[in-house]
Tab-separated table of C-alpha atoms in Angstrom:
chain	number	residue	atom	x	y	z
A	1	UNK	CA	53.284	22.165	33.951
A	2	UNK	CA	54.364	22.922	37.506
A	3	UNK	CA	57.550	24.570	36.229
A	4	UNK	CA	55.481	26.893	34.048
A	5	UNK	CA	53.168	27.720	36.971
A	6	UNK	CA	56.161	28.539	39.158
A	7	UNK	CA	57.570	30.817	36.457
A	8	UNK	CA	54.241	32.618	35.902
A	9	UNK	CA	53.596	32.878	39.667
A	10	UNK	CA	56.643	35.135	40.038
A	11	UNK	CA	54.956	37.677	37.780
A	12	UNK	CA	51.293	37.168	38.682
A	13	UNK	CA	50.491	36.752	42.368
A	14	UNK	CA	46.991	35.402	41.671
A	15	UNK	CA	48.526	32.275	40.110
A	16	UNK	CA	50.359	31.565	43.344
A	17	UNK	CA	47.116	31.995	45.303
A	18	UNK	CA	45.235	29.654	42.952
A	19	UNK	CA	47.861	26.892	43.181
A	20	UNK	CA	48.959	27.295	46.788
A	21	UNK	CA	51.377	24.386	47.117
A	22	UNK	CA	51.796	23.995	43.364
A	23	UNK	CA	49.936	20.691	43.425
A	24	UNK	CA	47.553	19.764	40.655
A	25	UNK	CA	44.339	18.064	41.662
A	26	UNK	CA	43.616	14.910	39.710
A	27	UNK	CA	40.110	14.085	38.599
A	28	UNK	CA	38.407	10.971	39.927
A	29	UNK	CA	36.251	10.497	36.825
A	30	UNK	CA	37.343	10.095	33.215
A	31	UNK	CA	37.071	13.164	31.004
A	32	UNK	CA	35.277	13.301	27.683
A	33	UNK	CA	34.522	16.572	25.879
A	34	UNK	CA	31.116	18.124	26.375
A	35	UNK	CA	29.346	17.884	23.045
A	36	UNK	CA	25.543	17.999	23.106
A	37	UNK	CA	24.112	14.559	22.250
A	38	UNK	CA	21.721	14.960	19.345
A	39	UNK	CA	20.678	11.302	18.958
A	40	UNK	CA	18.225	9.401	21.125
A	41	UNK	CA	19.483	6.826	23.615
A	42	UNK	CA	17.995	3.933	21.625
A	43	UNK	CA	19.932	4.963	18.485
A	44	UNK	CA	23.162	5.301	20.490
A	45	UNK	CA	22.734	1.839	22.055
A	46	UNK	CA	22.005	0.307	18.630
A	47	UNK	CA	25.189	1.846	17.207
A	48	UNK	CA	27.256	0.555	20.155
A	49	UNK	CA	25.733	-2.931	19.797
A	50	UNK	CA	26.607	-2.996	16.078
A	51	UNK	CA	30.313	-2.206	16.537
A	52	UNK	CA	31.616	-5.768	17.146
A	53	UNK	CA	29.978	-7.070	13.962
A	54	UNK	CA	31.298	-4.328	11.656
A	55	UNK	CA	34.360	-4.325	9.429
A	56	UNK	CA	37.287	-2.220	10.639
A	57	UNK	CA	36.465	0.620	8.225
A	58	UNK	CA	32.780	0.635	9.153
A	59	UNK	CA	33.610	0.498	12.879
A	60	UNK	CA	35.836	3.569	12.478
A	61	UNK	CA	32.998	5.397	10.706
A	62	UNK	CA	30.523	4.524	13.493
A	63	UNK	CA	33.016	5.592	16.187
A	64	UNK	CA	33.500	8.913	14.384
A	65	UNK	CA	29.741	9.397	14.176
A	66	UNK	CA	29.347	8.587	17.873
A	67	UNK	CA	32.124	11.077	18.724
A	68	UNK	CA	30.480	13.749	16.574
A	69	UNK	CA	27.347	13.178	18.650
A	70	UNK	CA	29.196	13.439	21.980
A	71	UNK	CA	29.535	9.699	22.725
A	72	UNK	CA	33.039	8.392	23.487
A	73	UNK	CA	34.672	5.174	24.626
A	74	UNK	CA	35.270	5.328	28.388
A	75	UNK	CA	38.961	6.166	28.895
A	76	UNK	CA	40.993	3.589	30.850
A	77	UNK	CA	40.821	3.894	34.649
A	78	UNK	CA	43.212	1.605	36.567
A	79	UNK	CA	40.973	1.183	39.643
A	80	UNK	CA	37.489	-0.304	39.631
A	81	UNK	CA	34.739	2.338	39.695
A	82	UNK	CA	31.156	1.034	39.816
A	83	UNK	CA	29.971	4.155	38.007
A	84	UNK	CA	31.994	3.254	34.909
A	85	UNK	CA	32.802	-0.461	35.274
A	86	UNK	CA	30.968	-3.763	35.534
A	87	UNK	CA	32.932	-6.732	36.891
A	88	UNK	CA	33.199	-9.800	34.655
A	89	UNK	CA	33.023	-13.370	35.939
A	90	UNK	CA	32.691	-13.725	39.710
A	91	UNK	CA	31.872	-10.054	40.117
A	92	UNK	CA	35.065	-9.044	41.937
A	93	UNK	CA	37.790	-6.922	40.352
A	94	UNK	CA	40.982	-6.162	42.239
A	95	UNK	CA	43.388	-3.522	40.879
A	96	UNK	CA	45.012	-3.470	38.469
A	97	UNK	CA	42.133	-4.125	36.105
A	98	UNK	CA	41.897	-4.666	32.365
A	99	UNK	CA	39.031	-3.972	30.012
A	100	UNK	CA	37.204	-6.947	28.505
A	101	UNK	CA	34.655	-4.858	26.608
A	102	UNK	CA	34.731	-1.102	26.045
A	103	UNK	CA	32.268	1.152	27.801
A	104	UNK	CA	30.655	4.230	26.275
A	105	UNK	CA	29.768	7.595	27.778
A	106	UNK	CA	28.968	11.217	27.082
A	107	UNK	CA	29.949	14.054	29.386
A	108	UNK	CA	26.576	13.649	31.118
A	109	UNK	CA	25.734	9.927	30.976
A	110	UNK	CA	27.202	6.417	30.885
A	111	UNK	CA	25.496	4.515	28.065
A	112	UNK	CA	27.324	1.226	28.562
A	113	UNK	CA	29.692	0.410	31.444
A	114	UNK	CA	33.063	-1.114	30.574
A	115	UNK	CA	33.272	-4.824	31.378
A	116	UNK	CA	36.459	-5.380	33.411
A	117	UNK	CA	38.396	-8.131	35.186
A	118	UNK	CA	41.491	-8.279	37.365
A	119	UNK	CA	44.689	-8.187	35.326
């Protein structure tokens, strides 16, 4: 990506001004696409709660329906973040962490935090 920016910056000066030192800023929060959530929170929570008891095919169908309604599994984050994670066991998670149970979020709200523990 930086090679492409350098190439384009030779032609377009505004690119060089936008990426001064050609460093890309990394986001501190996980990204999920912004899709308006059309279901109520209670329906979303019920669907999430059902997932562990479903067959593989049914779980895929529910995940697809959640995604169509703007609800996604929280992408993996290697460091503990209280906004997206809940510590399992003694309540202390030291990086690196691993997910015990998936969390779920939309672009605007965390519906269920991911349960994590130290790896």
